[in-house]
């Protein structure tokens, strides 16, 4: 906020302004960019030239406008300019996704795997997925600029450290360093983040949250987490622990939760709670959770009374949680992801009713409940978006990451 | 975030950087400002000259440093440069406070009044308080730059409209326009904001929140509201309705709340709830609430068992609310204001215990519970801070508001 501006910083800032403008608004002429950003035309021309040299923008036909005069050449983000790689570790699966600056998915990878097999075994498999993505990008001629790993737990993003993932049974695992060593591409940065945060980032950039400044992405994976987007930015809290949606108290004297407290939302609307209420096997979850989830959804779709009632009750508690978050944060919308999206048709009516009943009259019409537009790959896709952020934030970096183009994979 | 920078905007930005730097860090030399902000020395000299011309900075002696060479003249914010006026409407009282850029309180006003007497009568009295503040500032030779009114309710800050204040029984009152007309000083802007937001702003700038980037100021006035500070900025939510702390559900099937829902925090830890639990008169509150609060505090201080137990139970529920907010927002601290600060010694132990018990292990040590450093005048003082913000954000405005210096009051 209080950072001073100087000439070089101004140019570095403005080159990012232009790239983000085109990435966010789509192909347009230099004149249109100048008009919309308030930068003058000669500055925009010079910045666009720099971005074309960096391989991040390309010229593409002319702009059709109603104005007289010479039609301007349109510039667009260069699909081949840079790719980000997102990976996801979950209790039952590993996933990979690579996208370019235009949001096009260039690669997808998936493997059913038990995340609870321990960090060594899981990170070995994750590195195989990462290297497959790198090979695919190499074949497509798109240079990777980074890898970001989505994990279901608390993270120290600065240190690349997974602090605690109860659903995996992992504690203090230096995921970023361990994966970077296994992938073995010097100069290619590896970062980690919470899966709900990355899913929210994907929804913000390419999914149901596009165009929203304030929303809460409530993500049902091993537990229930939330990615909180405020002012168009991911909000992580003072220590990176924000968005513990599943561990908000909704029933103070209620059931004991795995976290040690009582009456957390997860004890009422977590996947295991819903499965148990519907009379499905509880057991170990993990790789089997997907099958049991599909079975629950099918039973509810078929009108099975026990399944429908269980989801209605779960939706009621979810609505209490949404109302609490709405009272504090006043978002434009909630986006449900993971198993919550899968079960949304059966959860949302009761959740919505409870949400409206608990809001002040003036607020009641406001936050909608949307389902994820990106489905189960949201978190990995958010990882790709995060990896690409480096270049959008500071396009000059694209010139420095070409080391990754040359490394054999 | 994505705003482009140009030359004139850069200078306008940097003049604010220098003023905010001196206002925030205290008196220092041009050379120190240059060193600390990264701006070059000649730029800083030129900006300081502009700020001295605007009457916002003054030269004040020399800087004592360990370095050799000529000691630099120190510049400081000019106490006489500009003043903001904050007003507060509450159920039992009206208050005024004027401060300068250095945070010095230049004027205080107070009047016991029933806020529920209706907007016309209350705004008449508020205008009297405002004019007394203007006269006092005139006598001190400090030009006022604006008035901001703290109200206990939902506001549309853009429109200067109080949407709903259940504790006052006000609905859709154009407070800013009505007050501006009554004060009758053309060119002096009048704005409004929620009292919890303004109290949080005061704590952030001059109180318990100084130096914190993320905190939640939980303010007990007519009800319980919160001012949420994220990244050093007041967060208002998508529609300005964030921080409805008192209407977070803590007990889903609990007591009916005035808002129409059940089990809101106010039904358990609101002032009327605490007074009722302690066996104090309930009745109409209003002007009498202060007396009953003082009596409750005195009884608890004297070890009255019923009062102590009532506050312990209230503290327990407050702790549930704090834990919920901590799970979502991961703040550095909570700051208690209003009656919550007054009763803090008796509420905090149980609240703290409940908060720790409900947080994840990794989070448990984090958010402290602090009491307001500013007491009951926090909201009015926050109004003064907000009114001054205009000049800190854009010091050039100080040249434009001198109209207010000339108007007879």
XYZ file of N, CA and C in Angstrom, chain A residues 139-279:
423
model
N 6.835 -31.867 -25.507
C 6.356 -32.300 -26.834
C 5.513 -31.196 -27.476
N 4.799 -30.425 -26.646
C 3.958 -29.335 -27.178
C 4.739 -28.029 -27.345
N 6.004 -28.035 -26.886
C 6.843 -26.842 -27.051
C 6.479 -25.688 -26.147
N 5.844 -25.976 -25.020
C 5.447 -24.907 -24.087
C 6.331 -24.983 -22.829
N 7.080 -23.928 -22.536
C 7.973 -23.992 -21.379
C 7.219 -23.930 -20.046
N 7.499 -24.863 -19.137
C 6.890 -24.815 -17.812
C 7.554 -23.747 -16.960
N 6.768 -23.028 -16.154
C 7.353 -21.986 -15.305
C 7.317 -22.335 -13.825
N 6.656 -23.455 -13.476
C 6.630 -23.825 -12.071
C 5.631 -24.930 -11.797
N 5.776 -25.507 -10.606
C 4.868 -26.551 -10.131
C 4.314 -26.106 -8.789
N 3.001 -26.272 -8.608
C 2.413 -26.009 -7.290
C 1.592 -27.230 -6.883
N 1.785 -27.673 -5.651
C 1.150 -28.888 -5.172
C 0.032 -28.548 -4.189
N -1.148 -29.075 -4.443
C -2.285 -28.888 -3.541
C -2.321 -30.023 -2.529
N -2.354 -29.667 -1.246
C -2.400 -30.686 -0.196
C -3.560 -30.403 0.752
N -4.184 -31.450 1.291
C -5.354 -31.269 2.164
C -4.937 -31.034 3.608
N -4.374 -29.856 3.886
C -3.958 -29.597 5.262
C -3.420 -28.200 5.437
N -2.868 -27.961 6.620
C -2.270 -26.662 6.930
C -0.865 -26.614 6.352
N -0.528 -25.505 5.715
C 0.789 -25.413 5.091
C 1.500 -24.132 5.509
N 2.813 -24.202 5.473
C 3.645 -23.009 5.553
C 4.136 -22.792 4.119
N 3.459 -21.869 3.406
C 3.765 -21.728 1.975
C 5.183 -21.208 1.748
N 5.637 -20.310 2.623
C 6.999 -19.760 2.486
C 8.039 -20.878 2.497
N 7.869 -21.781 3.460
C 8.854 -22.851 3.643
C 8.553 -24.060 2.761
N 7.425 -24.065 2.064
C 7.061 -25.224 1.258
C 6.779 -26.452 2.103
N 6.299 -26.196 3.319
C 6.166 -27.253 4.325
C 4.697 -27.574 4.591
N 4.346 -28.860 4.498
C 3.027 -29.298 4.942
C 3.100 -29.493 6.450
N 2.367 -28.675 7.198
C 2.456 -28.734 8.661
C 1.666 -29.902 9.227
N 0.458 -30.068 8.705
C -0.433 -31.071 9.291
C -1.536 -31.399 8.295
N -1.666 -32.678 7.962
C -2.779 -33.128 7.130
C -3.383 -34.353 7.798
N -4.383 -34.101 8.693
C -4.936 -35.213 9.477
C -5.481 -36.338 8.586
N -6.070 -35.978 7.456
C -6.671 -36.979 6.587
C -5.648 -37.893 5.936
N -4.414 -37.409 5.791
C -3.340 -38.228 5.220
C -2.482 -38.845 6.320
N -2.608 -38.291 7.527
C -1.709 -38.711 8.600
C -0.302 -38.164 8.413
N -0.167 -37.050 7.695
C 1.155 -36.447 7.462
C 1.359 -35.278 8.431
N 2.577 -35.115 8.894
C 2.895 -33.993 9.766
C 4.299 -33.491 9.443
N 4.420 -32.194 9.252
C 5.711 -31.553 8.980
C 6.493 -32.252 7.871
N 5.909 -32.312 6.696
C 6.579 -32.905 5.527
C 7.013 -31.775 4.589
N 8.326 -31.671 4.294
C 8.810 -30.616 3.383
C 8.515 -30.986 1.937
N 7.244 -30.917 1.580
C 6.757 -31.413 0.284
C 7.466 -30.737 -0.885
N 7.630 -29.405 -0.817
C 8.202 -28.689 -1.957
C 9.629 -29.194 -2.241
N 10.434 -29.267 -1.209
C 11.830 -29.686 -1.402
C 11.910 -31.147 -1.840
N 11.146 -32.001 -1.178
C 11.172 -33.435 -1.502
C 10.731 -33.693 -2.943
N 9.717 -32.960 -3.374
C 9.239 -33.174 -4.743
C 10.224 -32.600 -5.751
N 10.781 -31.428 -5.452
C 11.750 -30.818 -6.370
C 12.932 -31.761 -6.597
N 13.396 -32.395 -5.529
C 14.510 -33.344 -5.664
C 14.128 -34.511 -6.559
N 12.918 -35.012 -6.362
C 12.477 -36.169 -7.156
C 12.244 -35.800 -8.621
N 11.747 -34.591 -8.868
C 11.487 -34.175 -10.254
C 12.808 -33.872 -10.949
N 13.727 -33.254 -10.219
C 15.084 -33.086 -10.726
C 15.250 -32.121 -11.889
N 14.477 -31.047 -11.916
C 14.663 -30.019 -12.953
C 15.125 -28.729 -12.260
N 16.437 -28.466 -12.278
C 16.931 -27.269 -11.595
C 16.292 -26.007 -12.185
N 16.015 -25.051 -11.366
C 15.455 -23.793 -11.855
C 13.941 -23.805 -11.975
N 13.322 -24.969 -11.827
C 11.858 -25.029 -11.894
C 11.307 -24.988 -10.473
N 10.699 -23.859 -10.061
C 10.264 -23.742 -8.673
C 9.096 -24.661 -8.340
N 9.126 -25.233 -7.139
C 8.032 -26.065 -6.656
C 7.481 -25.424 -5.383
N 6.191 -25.147 -5.378
C 5.563 -24.561 -4.197
C 4.403 -25.448 -3.763
N 3.882 -25.205 -2.556
C 2.696 -25.945 -2.122
C 1.675 -24.967 -1.562
N 0.436 -25.433 -1.536
C -0.615 -24.646 -0.894
C -1.745 -25.588 -0.495
N -2.614 -25.081 0.325
C -3.782 -25.830 0.748
C -4.715 -26.076 -0.435
N -5.311 -27.265 -0.495
C -6.119 -27.608 -1.676
C -7.357 -26.714 -1.826
N -7.932 -26.310 -0.703
C -9.122 -25.453 -0.800
C -8.740 -24.078 -1.352
N -7.566 -23.587 -0.941
C -7.093 -22.311 -1.480
C -6.872 -22.404 -2.984
N -6.233 -23.480 -3.422
C -5.944 -23.598 -4.848
C -7.214 -23.839 -5.659
N -8.143 -24.603 -5.100
C -9.419 -24.797 -5.797
C -10.135 -23.449 -5.937
N -10.078 -22.633 -4.888
C -10.707 -21.311 -4.947
C -10.043 -20.448 -6.016
N -8.730 -20.550 -6.100
C -7.997 -19.774 -7.101
C -8.414 -20.176 -8.516
N -8.594 -21.488 -8.717
C -9.038 -21.965 -10.029
C -10.457 -21.479 -10.331
N -11.326 -21.544 -9.325
C -12.701 -21.080 -9.547
C -12.714 -19.581 -9.848
N -11.857 -18.842 -9.156
C -11.758 -17.395 -9.360
C -11.308 -17.067 -10.778
N -10.326 -17.817 -11.256
C -9.710 -17.501 -12.541
C -10.493 -18.069 -13.715
N -10.978 -19.310 -13.520
C -11.525 -20.020 -14.680
C -12.861 -20.687 -14.414
N -13.402 -20.535 -13.205
C -14.593 -21.312 -12.871
C -15.778 -20.485 -12.425
N -16.488 -21.006 -11.420
C -17.745 -20.397 -10.978
C -17.535 -19.044 -10.315
N -16.297 -18.755 -9.882
C -16.038 -17.497 -9.194
C -15.569 -16.395 -10.114
N -15.482 -16.690 -11.413
C -15.012 -15.690 -12.359
C -15.908 -14.459 -12.312
N -15.309 -13.297 -12.165
C -16.097 -12.065 -12.103
C -16.545 -11.700 -10.694
N -16.339 -12.591 -9.715
C -16.699 -12.271 -8.340
C -15.471 -11.736 -7.604
N -15.681 -10.737 -6.753
C -14.560 -10.209 -5.965
C -14.472 -10.896 -4.607
N -15.640 -11.238 -4.051
C -15.676 -11.823 -2.708
C -16.476 -13.116 -2.754
N -15.833 -14.251 -2.569
C -16.604 -15.486 -2.425
C -15.843 -16.476 -1.560
N -16.587 -17.456 -1.056
C -15.981 -18.494 -0.237
C -16.190 -19.817 -0.956
N -15.086 -20.466 -1.305
C -15.160 -21.767 -1.962
C -15.067 -22.826 -0.877
N -16.173 -23.529 -0.657
C -16.218 -24.542 0.392
C -15.991 -25.887 -0.262
N -14.872 -26.491 0.094
C -14.375 -27.626 -0.651
C -14.429 -28.884 0.191
N -15.156 -29.892 -0.260
C -15.259 -31.139 0.486
C -14.317 -32.174 -0.085
N -13.220 -32.433 0.605
C -12.286 -33.471 0.144
C -12.158 -34.491 1.271
N -10.969 -34.623 1.857
C -10.876 -35.483 3.036
C -11.758 -34.880 4.126
N -11.561 -33.598 4.379
C -12.431 -32.882 5.306
C -13.172 -31.813 4.528
N -13.539 -30.730 5.227
C -14.161 -29.585 4.560
C -13.272 -28.371 4.804
N -12.735 -27.823 3.759
C -11.911 -26.626 3.882
C -12.539 -25.508 3.080
N -12.021 -24.315 3.228
C -12.537 -23.210 2.431
C -11.396 -22.366 1.902
N -11.547 -21.941 0.685
C -10.669 -20.926 0.120
C -11.458 -19.635 0.116
N -10.932 -18.619 0.786
C -11.664 -17.365 0.956
C -11.077 -16.326 0.001
N -11.893 -15.854 -0.920
C -11.445 -14.833 -1.865
C -12.075 -13.500 -1.460
N -11.224 -12.538 -1.148
C -11.675 -11.202 -0.736
C -11.012 -10.171 -1.633
N -11.796 -9.299 -2.197
C -11.226 -8.286 -3.077
C -10.470 -8.896 -4.247
N -10.946 -10.041 -4.745
C -10.305 -10.666 -5.896
C -8.999 -11.373 -5.574
N -8.659 -11.441 -4.282
C -7.403 -12.077 -3.869
C -7.698 -13.200 -2.890
N -6.889 -14.241 -2.939
C -6.983 -15.313 -1.966
C -6.571 -14.779 -0.606
N -7.402 -14.982 0.406
C -7.067 -14.542 1.761
C -6.632 -15.753 2.579
N -5.445 -15.689 3.156
C -4.908 -16.850 3.855
C -4.905 -16.716 5.370
N -5.180 -15.537 5.883
C -5.096 -15.325 7.321
C -3.701 -14.901 7.728
N -3.571 -14.582 9.021
C -2.305 -14.034 9.511
C -1.188 -15.067 9.464
N -1.529 -16.337 9.684
C -0.500 -17.367 9.725
C -0.727 -18.421 8.660
N -1.581 -18.116 7.684
C -1.859 -19.085 6.616
C -2.878 -20.141 6.999
N -3.578 -19.958 8.137
C -4.501 -20.985 8.616
C -5.959 -20.592 8.432
N -6.238 -19.573 7.653
C -7.624 -19.169 7.437
C -8.409 -20.242 6.692
N -9.729 -20.110 6.717
C -10.570 -21.009 5.913
C -10.738 -22.408 6.464
N -10.551 -22.583 7.788
C -10.799 -23.914 8.391
C -12.306 -24.097 8.559
N -12.991 -24.166 7.422
C -14.447 -24.174 7.426
C -15.024 -25.391 8.150
N -14.415 -26.529 7.957
C -14.913 -27.766 8.547
C -14.772 -27.812 10.054
N -13.903 -26.950 10.595
C -13.700 -26.949 12.042
C -14.311 -25.742 12.729
N -15.204 -25.051 12.008
C -16.043 -24.063 12.679
C -17.035 -24.826 13.558
N -17.256 -24.321 14.754
C -18.257 -24.921 15.642
C -19.647 -24.592 15.115
N -20.486 -25.624 14.927
C -21.888 -25.350 14.585
C -22.818 -25.908 15.651
N -22.268 -26.711 16.560
C -23.095 -27.435 17.532
C -22.235 -27.628 18.776
N -22.123 -26.565 19.612
C -21.088 -26.507 20.656
C -20.980 -27.742 21.545
N -22.121 -28.345 21.896
C -22.051 -29.522 22.766
C -22.243 -30.802 21.970
N -21.968 -30.726 20.688
C -22.252 -31.856 19.801
C -21.198 -32.940 19.811
N -21.067 -33.623 18.675
C -20.205 -34.799 18.555
C -18.729 -34.426 18.629
N -17.922 -35.370 19.130
C -16.471 -35.171 19.160
C -15.930 -35.215 17.729
N -14.984 -34.326 17.450
C -14.389 -34.250 16.120
C -12.963 -34.803 16.186
N -12.442 -35.270 15.059
C -11.060 -35.772 15.019
C -10.056 -34.719 15.494
N -10.427 -33.435 15.382
C -9.486 -32.370 15.741
C -9.372 -32.204 17.245
N -10.246 -32.871 18.003
C -10.184 -32.756 19.451
C -11.283 -31.870 20.026
N -11.917 -31.050 19.194
C -13.004 -30.194 19.674
C -14.343 -30.923 19.533
N -15.411 -30.222 19.792
C -16.767 -30.791 19.683
C -17.604 -29.979 18.714
N -18.479 -30.677 17.985
C -19.504 -29.991 17.220
C -18.990 -29.217 16.014
N -17.805 -29.582 15.503
C -17.317 -28.964 14.255
C -18.263 -29.326 13.111
N -18.302 -28.468 12.095
C -19.157 -28.723 10.932
C -18.894 -30.109 10.325
N -17.639 -30.550 10.319
C -17.319 -31.862 9.745
C -18.029 -33.023 10.424
N -18.346 -32.851 11.713
C -19.035 -33.945 12.405
C -20.477 -34.086 11.927
N -20.967 -33.076 11.197
C -22.350 -33.084 10.731
C -22.481 -33.122 9.220
N -21.501 -32.530 8.526
C -21.633 -32.438 7.068
C -20.386 -32.939 6.353
N -19.422 -33.513 7.103
C -18.262 -34.132 6.465
C -18.685 -35.383 5.712
N -17.853 -35.856 4.809
C -18.227 -37.010 3.991
C -18.508 -38.238 4.844
N -17.632 -38.506 5.829
C -17.848 -39.695 6.657
C -19.143 -39.577 7.451
N -19.451 -38.361 7.906
C -20.689 -38.147 8.661
C -21.907 -38.406 7.781
N -21.849 -37.933 6.527
C -22.980 -38.138 5.614
C -23.144 -39.614 5.280
N -22.003 -40.287 5.023
C -22.058 -41.714 4.679
C -22.621 -42.521 5.856
N -22.159 -42.182 7.068
C -22.637 -42.894 8.249
C -24.137 -42.673 8.441
N -24.581 -41.411 8.278
C -25.997 -41.099 8.473
C -26.873 -41.824 7.457
N -26.284 -42.081 6.264
C -27.047 -42.741 5.208
C -26.923 -44.255 5.301
N -26.183 -44.753 6.319
C -26.052 -46.189 6.513
C -25.041 -46.845 5.579
